[in-house]
Coordinates of C-alpha atoms and ligand atoms in Angstrom, one line a residue:
M29 CA 21.6 37.4 -2.7
Q30 CA 19.1 36.7 -5.6
N31 CA 16.9 35.2 -2.8
I32 CA 17.0 38.4 -0.8
Y33 CA 16.3 40.5 -3.9
L34 CA 13.2 38.3 -4.6
E35 CA 12.0 38.5 -1.1
V36 CA 12.3 42.2 -0.8
R37 CA 10.6 42.7 -4.2
D38 CA 7.7 40.4 -3.0
F39 CA 7.4 42.6 0.0
I40 CA 7.3 45.7 -1.8
L41 CA 4.6 44.6 -4.4
I42 CA 2.6 42.9 -1.7
T43 CA 2.7 46.4 0.1
L44 CA 1.5 48.0 -3.0
G45 CA -1.3 45.5 -3.4
L46 CA -2.2 46.1 0.1
A47 CA -2.3 49.9 -0.3
I48 CA -4.5 49.7 -3.4
Y49 CA -6.7 47.4 -1.5
A50 CA -7.1 49.7 1.5
M51 CA -7.7 52.7 -0.7
A52 CA -10.4 51.0 -2.7
Y53 CA -12.0 49.8 0.5
T54 CA -12.0 53.0 2.2
C55 CA -12.9 55.3 -0.7
F56 CA -15.5 53.1 -2.7
I57 CA -16.8 50.3 -0.7
L58 CA -17.1 51.5 3.0
P59 CA -18.6 55.0 2.2
Y60 CA -21.4 53.3 0.1
Q61 CA -22.2 50.8 2.8
I62 CA -21.2 47.7 0.4
T63 CA -20.6 44.2 2.0
T64 CA -18.2 42.1 0.3
G65 CA -17.4 38.6 1.3
G66 CA -14.9 37.1 3.7
V67 CA -13.4 38.6 6.8
A68 CA -13.6 42.1 5.2
G69 CA -17.2 41.6 4.7
I70 CA -17.6 40.7 8.4
A71 CA -15.8 43.8 9.5
A72 CA -17.8 45.9 7.2
I73 CA -21.1 44.6 8.7
V74 CA -19.8 45.2 12.3
Y75 CA -18.7 48.7 11.2
Y76 CA -22.2 49.5 9.6
A77 CA -23.9 48.2 12.7
T78 CA -21.9 49.5 15.5
G79 CA -19.4 52.0 14.2
I80 CA -16.3 49.9 15.2
E81 CA -13.7 50.6 12.5
V82 CA -13.1 47.7 10.1
Q83 CA -9.4 47.2 11.0
V84 CA -10.4 46.3 14.5
T85 CA -12.6 43.3 13.6
Y86 CA -10.4 42.4 10.8
L87 CA -7.3 42.2 13.1
L88 CA -9.3 40.3 15.8
I89 CA -10.6 37.6 13.5
N90 CA -7.4 37.1 11.7
A91 CA -5.4 37.0 14.8
A92 CA -7.5 34.0 16.0
F93 CA -7.0 32.3 12.4
L94 CA -3.2 33.0 12.6
I95 CA -2.7 31.5 16.0
A96 CA -4.4 28.3 14.7
A97 CA -2.3 28.5 11.6
I98 CA 1.1 29.0 13.3
K99 CA 0.3 26.0 15.5
V100 CA -0.4 23.9 12.5
L101 CA 1.9 25.3 9.7
G102 CA 4.6 27.0 11.6
W103 CA 6.0 30.5 11.8
K104 CA 7.9 30.5 8.6
F105 CA 5.0 29.5 6.5
C106 CA 2.8 32.2 8.0
L107 CA 5.3 35.2 7.7
K108 CA 3.9 36.8 4.8
T109 CA 0.4 36.2 6.0
I110 CA 1.3 37.8 9.3
Y111 CA 2.9 40.8 7.4
G112 CA -0.2 41.0 5.1
V113 CA -2.7 41.3 8.0
L114 CA -0.7 43.6 10.1
M115 CA 0.1 46.0 7.0
L116 CA -3.6 46.0 5.8
T117 CA -4.7 46.7 9.4
F118 CA -2.4 49.7 9.5
L119 CA -3.2 50.8 6.1
L120 CA -7.0 50.6 6.6
W121 CA -6.5 52.7 9.7
L122 CA -4.3 55.1 7.7
F123 CA -6.7 55.5 4.7
Q124 CA -9.6 56.3 6.7
R125 CA -7.6 58.9 8.8
L126 CA -6.7 60.6 5.6
I127 CA -10.3 61.0 4.2
I128 CA -12.4 60.9 7.4
Q129 CA -14.8 63.9 7.8
D130 CA -15.5 66.0 10.9
D131 CA -18.5 64.1 11.9
G132 CA -16.7 60.8 11.8
S133 CA -18.2 59.7 8.4
L134 CA -16.4 58.7 5.3
P135 CA -17.1 60.8 2.2
Q136 CA -18.7 59.5 -0.9
V137 CA -16.1 60.5 -3.4
L138 CA -18.4 59.6 -6.3
G139 CA -21.5 61.3 -5.0
N140 CA -24.6 59.2 -5.4
E141 CA -23.3 57.1 -8.0
S142 CA -23.2 54.0 -5.6
F143 CA -23.1 51.4 -8.6
M144 CA -20.1 53.0 -10.1
A145 CA -18.4 53.1 -6.6
C146 CA -19.2 49.3 -6.4
V147 CA -17.7 48.5 -9.8
I148 CA -14.5 50.8 -9.3
G149 CA -14.1 49.5 -5.6
A150 CA -14.5 45.8 -6.7
L151 CA -12.3 46.1 -9.8
L152 CA -9.4 47.7 -7.6
E153 CA -10.0 45.2 -4.9
G154 CA -9.5 42.2 -7.5
I155 CA -6.3 44.0 -9.0
A156 CA -4.8 44.6 -5.5
L157 CA -5.5 40.9 -4.4
S158 CA -3.8 39.6 -7.7
F159 CA -0.8 41.8 -6.9
C160 CA -0.6 40.2 -3.4
F161 CA -1.2 36.7 -4.5
L162 CA 1.1 36.8 -7.5
N163 CA 3.9 37.8 -5.1
N164 CA 3.1 35.1 -2.5
G165 CA 1.3 37.3 -0.2
S166 CA -2.1 37.0 1.3
T167 CA -4.6 39.1 3.3
G168 CA -5.3 36.4 5.7
G169 CA -9.0 35.4 6.3
T170 CA -10.2 32.5 4.4
D171 CA -6.6 31.9 2.8
I172 CA -5.4 31.0 6.3
I173 CA -8.3 28.4 6.7
A174 CA -7.4 27.0 3.2
A175 CA -3.6 26.6 4.0
I176 CA -4.6 24.8 7.1
V177 CA -7.1 22.4 5.6
N178 CA -4.8 21.8 2.7
K179 CA -2.1 20.5 5.0
Y180 CA -4.4 17.7 6.0
K181 CA -6.8 17.1 3.2
N182 CA -6.6 17.4 -0.6
M183 CA -10.1 18.9 -0.7
S184 CA -11.4 21.9 -2.4
L185 CA -12.7 24.7 0.1
G186 CA -14.4 26.6 -2.8
V187 CA -17.9 25.4 -2.0
V188 CA -17.6 26.1 1.7
L189 CA -16.1 29.4 1.2
M190 CA -18.7 30.4 -1.3
I191 CA -21.5 29.5 1.2
C192 CA -19.8 31.6 3.9
D193 CA -19.7 34.5 1.4
V194 CA -23.3 34.2 0.5
I195 CA -24.3 34.1 4.2
I196 CA -22.1 37.2 5.0
I197 CA -23.3 39.3 2.1
S198 CA -26.9 38.3 2.5
S199 CA -26.8 39.2 6.4
C200 CA -26.3 42.9 5.4
Y201 CA -30.0 43.0 4.7
F202 CA -30.7 42.9 8.4
V203 CA -28.0 45.5 9.3
F204 CA -29.7 48.5 7.6
D205 CA -33.1 48.3 9.5
D206 CA -33.6 52.0 8.9
L207 CA -34.0 51.4 5.1
D208 CA -37.0 50.1 3.2
T209 CA -37.0 46.8 1.7
V210 CA -35.9 47.8 -1.8
H211 CA -33.0 49.7 -0.6
R212 CA -32.0 46.8 1.8
V213 CA -32.0 44.4 -1.1
Q214 CA -30.1 47.0 -3.1
K215 CA -27.3 46.6 -0.7
V216 CA -27.4 42.9 -0.9
V217 CA -27.3 43.1 -4.7
F218 CA -24.4 45.6 -4.5
G219 CA -22.5 43.2 -2.2
F220 CA -22.9 40.4 -4.6
S221 CA -21.9 42.4 -7.6
A222 CA -18.8 43.6 -5.9
L223 CA -17.8 40.0 -5.0
I224 CA -18.5 38.8 -8.6
I225 CA -16.5 41.7 -9.9
S226 CA -13.5 41.4 -7.7
S227 CA -13.2 37.5 -8.1
F228 CA -13.5 37.9 -11.8
T229 CA -10.9 40.6 -11.9
L230 CA -8.7 38.6 -9.6
D231 CA -8.9 35.4 -11.7
Y232 CA -8.5 37.3 -15.0
V233 CA -5.2 39.1 -13.8
I234 CA -3.8 36.0 -12.3
N235 CA -4.6 33.7 -15.2
R236 CA -3.1 36.2 -17.7
Q237 CA 0.0 36.5 -15.6
R238 CA 0.1 32.6 -15.4
Q239 CA -0.8 31.9 -19.0
S240 CA 2.0 30.1 -20.7
V241 CA 2.3 29.3 -24.4
Q242 CA 4.2 26.5 -26.4
F243 CA 6.2 27.5 -29.3
M244 CA 7.1 24.9 -31.9
I245 CA 9.5 26.3 -34.2
F246 CA 10.7 24.8 -37.6
S247 CA 13.9 26.3 -39.0
R248 CA 17.2 25.7 -40.8
N249 CA 18.7 27.9 -38.3
Y250 CA 17.3 25.9 -35.3
S251 CA 20.7 25.5 -33.5
K252 CA 21.3 29.3 -33.4
I253 CA 17.7 29.9 -32.3
A254 CA 17.9 27.3 -29.5
D255 CA 21.3 28.8 -28.4
A256 CA 19.6 32.2 -28.3
L257 CA 16.7 30.8 -26.4
N258 CA 19.0 29.2 -23.9
A259 CA 21.0 32.5 -23.6
T260 CA 17.7 34.3 -22.3
G261 CA 17.6 31.6 -19.5
R262 CA 14.9 29.5 -21.3
G263 CA 14.8 25.7 -21.8
V264 CA 14.5 24.3 -25.4
T265 CA 13.9 20.7 -26.5
V266 CA 15.1 19.6 -29.9
L267 CA 12.7 17.0 -31.5
N268 CA 13.8 14.9 -34.6
G269 CA 11.3 15.3 -37.4
E270 CA 10.9 14.6 -41.0
G271 CA 9.5 16.9 -43.6
W272 CA 7.3 14.4 -45.3
Y273 CA 7.4 16.3 -48.9
T274 CA 11.0 16.8 -49.0
K275 CA 11.8 13.5 -47.1
T276 CA 14.4 15.4 -45.3
E277 CA 15.3 15.5 -41.6
R278 CA 14.0 18.4 -39.8
K279 CA 14.6 19.5 -36.3
V280 CA 11.7 21.0 -34.3
L281 CA 12.2 23.1 -31.3
V282 CA 9.9 23.1 -28.3
C283 CA 9.7 25.9 -26.0
L284 CA 7.3 26.7 -23.2
V285 CA 7.3 30.3 -21.9
K286 CA 5.0 32.8 -20.2
K287 CA 2.7 34.5 -22.6
R288 CA 4.0 37.9 -21.6
F289 CA 7.4 37.1 -23.0
S290 CA 6.1 36.0 -26.6
V291 CA 6.8 39.2 -28.2
E292 CA 10.5 38.8 -27.1
I293 CA 10.5 35.3 -28.5
F294 CA 9.2 36.3 -31.8
R295 CA 11.8 39.2 -32.0
L296 CA 14.6 36.8 -31.3
I297 CA 13.4 34.3 -34.0
K298 CA 12.8 36.9 -36.5
Q299 CA 16.3 38.3 -36.0
I300 CA 17.9 34.8 -36.7
D301 CA 15.6 33.4 -39.3
P302 CA 12.9 35.7 -40.8
Y303 CA 11.6 32.7 -42.8
A304 CA 11.2 30.3 -39.7
F305 CA 7.9 28.5 -39.4
L306 CA 6.4 28.5 -36.0
S307 CA 3.3 27.7 -34.1
M308 CA 2.2 29.2 -30.7
A309 CA -0.5 27.6 -28.7
N310 CA -2.0 28.4 -25.3
V311 CA -1.4 25.6 -22.9
Q312 CA -3.7 24.9 -20.0
G313 CA -0.7 24.7 -17.4
V314 CA 3.0 24.1 -17.2
Y315 CA 4.5 22.5 -14.3
G316 CA 8.1 22.1 -13.4
E317 CA 11.1 24.3 -12.9
G318 CA 10.4 28.0 -13.5
F319 CA 6.7 27.4 -13.8
D320 CA 3.9 26.2 -11.4
Q321 CA 4.3 23.4 -8.8
M322 CA 2.1 20.5 -9.2
K323 CA -0.3 21.0 -6.3
V324 CA -1.5 17.3 -5.7
K325 CA -0.6 15.3 -2.8
K326 CA 1.5 12.2 -3.5
M327 CA -0.6 9.1 -3.6
S328 CA -0.5 7.4 -0.3
K329 CA 2.3 4.9 -0.3
K330 CA 0.7 2.6 2.2
K331 CA 1.0 -0.9 1.0
T332 CA -2.4 -2.9 1.5
I333 CA -2.0 -6.2 3.4
V334 CA -4.9 -8.4 4.4
F335 CA -5.0 -10.0 7.7
A336 CA -7.1 -13.0 7.2
T337 CA -9.3 -12.5 10.4
N338 CA -12.4 -10.8 11.6
N339 CA -11.1 -10.8 15.3
A340 CA -11.3 -7.2 16.2
H341 CA -8.6 -7.6 19.0
K342 CA -6.1 -9.2 16.8
L343 CA -6.7 -6.3 14.0
E344 CA -6.5 -3.6 16.7
E345 CA -3.2 -5.0 17.8
V346 CA -1.5 -5.4 14.3
R347 CA -2.9 -2.0 13.1
A348 CA -1.5 -0.3 16.1
M349 CA 2.0 -1.7 15.2
L350 CA 1.9 -1.4 11.5
G351 CA -0.9 1.3 10.9
E352 CA 1.4 4.1 9.9
K353 CA 3.1 2.3 6.9
Y354 CA 0.4 -0.3 6.0
D355 CA -3.1 -0.5 5.2
I356 CA -4.2 -3.6 7.2
R357 CA -7.4 -4.9 6.0
S358 CA -9.8 -7.6 7.5
L359 CA -11.7 -10.3 5.7
D360 CA -14.7 -8.1 6.1
D361 CA -13.0 -5.0 4.6
I362 CA -12.3 -7.0 1.4
G363 CA -15.9 -8.5 1.3
C364 CA -14.7 -12.1 2.1
R365 CA -17.5 -13.8 4.0
S366 CA -16.6 -17.3 2.8
Y367 CA -15.8 -20.1 5.4
I368 CA -12.0 -20.5 5.0
P369 CA -11.1 -24.3 5.5
E370 CA -8.6 -25.2 8.1
T371 CA -7.7 -28.9 7.5
G372 CA -4.0 -28.7 7.7
A373 CA -2.0 -31.0 10.2
S374 CA 0.0 -28.4 11.8
F375 CA -0.5 -24.6 12.8
Q376 CA 2.0 -23.7 9.7
E377 CA -0.2 -25.6 7.2
N378 CA -3.5 -24.1 8.7
A379 CA -2.0 -20.5 8.6
L380 CA -0.8 -21.0 5.0
Q381 CA -4.2 -22.5 4.0
K382 CA -6.0 -19.4 5.1
A383 CA -3.5 -17.0 3.5
Q384 CA -3.4 -18.8 0.3
F385 CA -7.2 -18.6 0.2
V386 CA -7.3 -15.0 0.2
K387 CA -4.4 -14.6 -2.2
K388 CA -6.0 -16.8 -4.7
Y389 CA -9.6 -15.4 -4.6
Y390 CA -9.0 -11.9 -3.7
G391 CA -5.4 -11.3 -5.0
F392 CA -4.2 -9.3 -2.0
D393 CA -0.9 -10.1 -0.2
C394 CA -2.0 -11.6 3.0
F395 CA -1.1 -13.0 6.4
A396 CA -3.0 -15.4 8.6
D397 CA -2.2 -16.9 11.9
D398 CA -3.1 -20.1 13.5
S399 CA -2.6 -20.8 17.2
G400 CA -3.2 -23.3 19.9
L401 CA -2.5 -24.8 23.3
E402 CA 0.0 -27.7 23.6
V403 CA 0.0 -29.7 26.9
A404 CA 3.0 -31.8 27.5
A405 CA 1.2 -34.6 29.5
L406 CA -1.3 -34.9 26.7
N407 CA 1.3 -35.3 24.0
G408 CA 0.8 -31.9 22.7
A409 CA -3.0 -32.0 22.7
P410 CA -5.3 -30.2 21.9
G411 CA -2.8 -28.3 19.5
I412 CA -4.3 -27.6 16.2
L413 CA -7.7 -28.8 17.6
S414 CA -7.7 -26.3 20.3
A415 CA -10.7 -24.5 19.1
R416 CA -12.6 -27.7 18.6
Y417 CA -11.3 -29.7 21.6
A418 CA -14.8 -30.4 23.1
S419 CA -17.0 -30.3 20.2
E420 CA -17.0 -30.4 16.2
E421 CA -18.8 -26.8 16.2
G422 CA -15.8 -25.3 18.1
H423 CA -15.1 -22.2 19.9
D424 CA -17.0 -23.3 23.0
S425 CA -14.4 -22.1 25.6
A426 CA -16.3 -23.2 28.6
A427 CA -16.6 -26.7 27.2
N428 CA -13.0 -26.8 26.2
N429 CA -11.7 -25.9 29.5
A430 CA -13.8 -28.4 31.2
K431 CA -12.5 -31.1 29.0
L432 CA -8.9 -29.9 29.6
L433 CA -9.4 -30.1 33.3
R434 CA -10.8 -33.6 33.1
E435 CA -8.0 -34.8 31.0
M436 CA -5.4 -33.4 33.4
E437 CA -7.0 -34.7 36.5
G438 CA -4.3 -36.3 38.7
K439 CA -1.5 -35.3 36.3
T440 CA 1.6 -33.8 38.0
D441 CA 3.3 -32.6 34.9
R442 CA 1.5 -29.4 34.2
R443 CA 3.8 -27.9 31.6
A444 CA 2.1 -26.5 28.4
D445 CA 2.7 -23.7 25.7
F446 CA 0.8 -21.6 23.5
R447 CA 2.1 -21.4 20.0
T448 CA 1.2 -19.1 17.0
V449 CA 2.4 -19.3 13.5
I450 CA 1.9 -16.4 11.1
A451 CA 2.0 -17.2 7.3
F452 CA 2.7 -14.1 5.2
I453 CA 2.2 -14.5 1.4
E454 CA 3.9 -11.6 -0.6
G455 CA 3.7 -12.1 -4.4
D456 CA 5.1 -15.6 -4.8
T457 CA 7.0 -15.7 -1.6
T458 CA 5.8 -17.2 1.7
T459 CA 7.3 -16.4 5.2
Y460 CA 6.6 -17.8 8.5
F461 CA 6.9 -16.2 11.9
E462 CA 6.5 -18.0 15.2
G463 CA 5.8 -17.0 18.6
R464 CA 5.6 -19.2 21.7
V465 CA 5.0 -18.8 25.5
D466 CA 5.6 -21.5 27.9
G467 CA 3.7 -22.0 31.1
E468 CA 1.5 -24.2 33.4
I469 CA -2.0 -25.4 33.5
L470 CA -3.9 -24.8 36.7
T471 CA -6.3 -27.0 38.4
E472 CA -9.1 -24.6 38.3
L473 CA -10.2 -21.5 36.4
H474 CA -8.8 -17.9 37.4
G475 CA -9.9 -14.6 36.0
D476 CA -12.6 -13.8 33.4
G477 CA -10.6 -11.7 30.8
G478 CA -9.1 -12.9 27.6
F479 CA -10.6 -15.9 25.8
G480 CA -10.2 -19.6 25.1
Y481 CA -8.0 -21.3 27.6
D482 CA -6.7 -18.1 29.2
P483 CA -8.3 -18.7 32.7
L484 CA -6.2 -22.1 33.0
F485 CA -2.8 -20.9 31.7
V486 CA -0.2 -19.2 33.8
P487 CA 2.8 -18.1 31.7
E488 CA 6.4 -18.9 33.0
G489 CA 7.6 -16.3 35.5
C490 CA 4.1 -14.9 36.2
E491 CA 1.7 -15.3 39.1
Q492 CA -1.5 -14.6 37.1
T493 CA -3.3 -16.4 34.2
F494 CA -3.8 -14.6 31.0
A495 CA -7.4 -14.2 31.9
E496 CA -6.3 -12.1 34.9
M497 CA -4.0 -9.7 32.8
T498 CA -4.9 -6.7 30.8
Q499 CA -4.8 -6.8 27.2
E500 CA -1.4 -5.1 27.0
E501 CA 0.1 -7.3 29.6
K502 CA -0.9 -10.3 27.7
N503 CA 0.1 -9.1 24.3
A504 CA 3.7 -8.2 25.6
I505 CA 4.4 -11.7 26.4
S506 CA 1.8 -13.8 24.5
H507 CA 2.6 -16.3 21.6
R508 CA 0.5 -14.1 19.2
G509 CA 2.1 -10.8 20.4
R510 CA 5.8 -12.4 19.9
A511 CA 4.8 -13.8 16.4
V512 CA 3.3 -10.4 15.4
A513 CA 6.3 -8.6 16.8
K514 CA 8.7 -10.8 14.6
F515 CA 6.3 -10.0 11.7
V516 CA 6.5 -6.3 12.2
E517 CA 10.2 -6.4 12.8
F518 CA 10.5 -8.1 9.4
L519 CA 8.4 -5.7 7.5
K520 CA 10.1 -2.8 9.1
S521 CA 13.7 -4.0 8.4
R522 CA 12.7 -3.7 4.6
E523 CA 11.7 -0.1 4.6
Ligands
LIG1 P1 -6.7 -19.1 16.6 O1 -6.1 -20.0 15.6 O2 -5.9 -18.1 17.0 O3 -8.2 -18.9 16.2 O4 -6.9 -20.1 18.0 C1 -7.4 -21.5 17.9 C2 -7.9 -21.8 19.5 O5 -6.8 -21.7 20.2 C3 -8.8 -20.7 20.1 O6 -10.1 -20.8 19.8 C4 -8.5 -20.9 21.5 O7 -9.3 -22.0 21.9 C5 -7.1 -21.2 21.5 N1 -6.1 -20.1 21.7 C6 -5.4 -19.5 20.8 N2 -4.8 -18.3 21.2 C7 -5.3 -18.2 22.7 C8 -4.9 -17.5 23.6 O8 -4.2 -16.5 23.5 N3 -5.6 -17.7 24.8 C9 -6.4 -18.6 25.0 N4 -6.7 -19.6 24.0 C10 -6.1 -19.4 22.8

């Protein structure tokens, strides 16, 4: 019930604000050919140049913004803005109908006093807009863009909007080409004056309404005062203090209220304890129940984990699986250009060595993998030497494959497997994940995709070598794909 009352009240006050705005705009701004900023400014320029009534342009531009906003923010969020736009369109039309003259022009209600019209119009506009904003309403335009951008980014639109306003107002110089230069400049100056006055008024009214004060109350009757404050629906905190001169315990009440209620608070305290000692201080902002909401986005909860590799394929694969929840960084990303030794006697030891290096010198939680090919007829060779099978420098796939084919000449047992071990160091704990794929070594190279021994290895149950498969097909069954899947599963199971 209370909610319905508040909503209805909001709509009534927004409508009142819109009516004041439409009246100010039609009586003081348009007849004096003043161009303000934002969508209303664009609508005014179109009106001065073509005679198309302002509400038409205003509605068209806002309709486009609103369609985008509804898509991004949803209907509910936009309801008051839709109401604001439609109601203002109607009121602009209505006020023009009320005062329009026979020749179709709008009367200059203040005669030749253009500057006075500018000041009064802008002041009323500022007051009207603060009515709308204070009651959660909006007149569309740039508010819509701000709300959309705000959804994605925590950035301030202020500078962009200011530049737009400057362009809009300045461009009215070119509309009045029948006037001499001085009068065209005058229109621009009036436009900027109106913008400054209305923005200042808006800020002033809103800040006054939002201004809160903090009372600190020192009184022997503190409990009665606290009860009385509570009875008016305000929160009070009692602090324990000590009067240093008397060395006696004193209670101090702290109470935060909107400034406009301060007279009420003074009255209440004076009634209970006319001798109470109290201070009242303006506070910059009060956030929490009954006051403003903290308008900052939560810090990203993404946890940073380093993948000790610079292999773009491996990174892409893991980021695709974990990117939403984890910030996966490569060695390059953390500025690690050092050679990381791999001198272990197993995949497990090598993976651990790499992860430990990062943890020790860079401090990040880290995972590293080590893989290789194990051929049954060669007693598990090349194993941990897979990269350096044919030469010490390593990673010469053509030479490695040639050597493997030579070693396998005449061998009938062609069974082999690829193995990957991932070592994950998180704080003081190390966890391992292993992936394996069994298969066979061919007698000649097939395919030109993949890397390393891919053209010679056909996984069990497949017709093609890894080198003949797409990246996705290989990832789905590969040793690395399986180890990464277990790692991902492990991380997800803890969320
Ligand atoms: P790494 O530990 O992942 O860098 O792998 C060491 C070596 O094993 C590579 O240089 C390749 O020769 C071989 N290797 C590892 N995984 C694969 C794979 O998926 N296909 C082909 N060769 C691989």
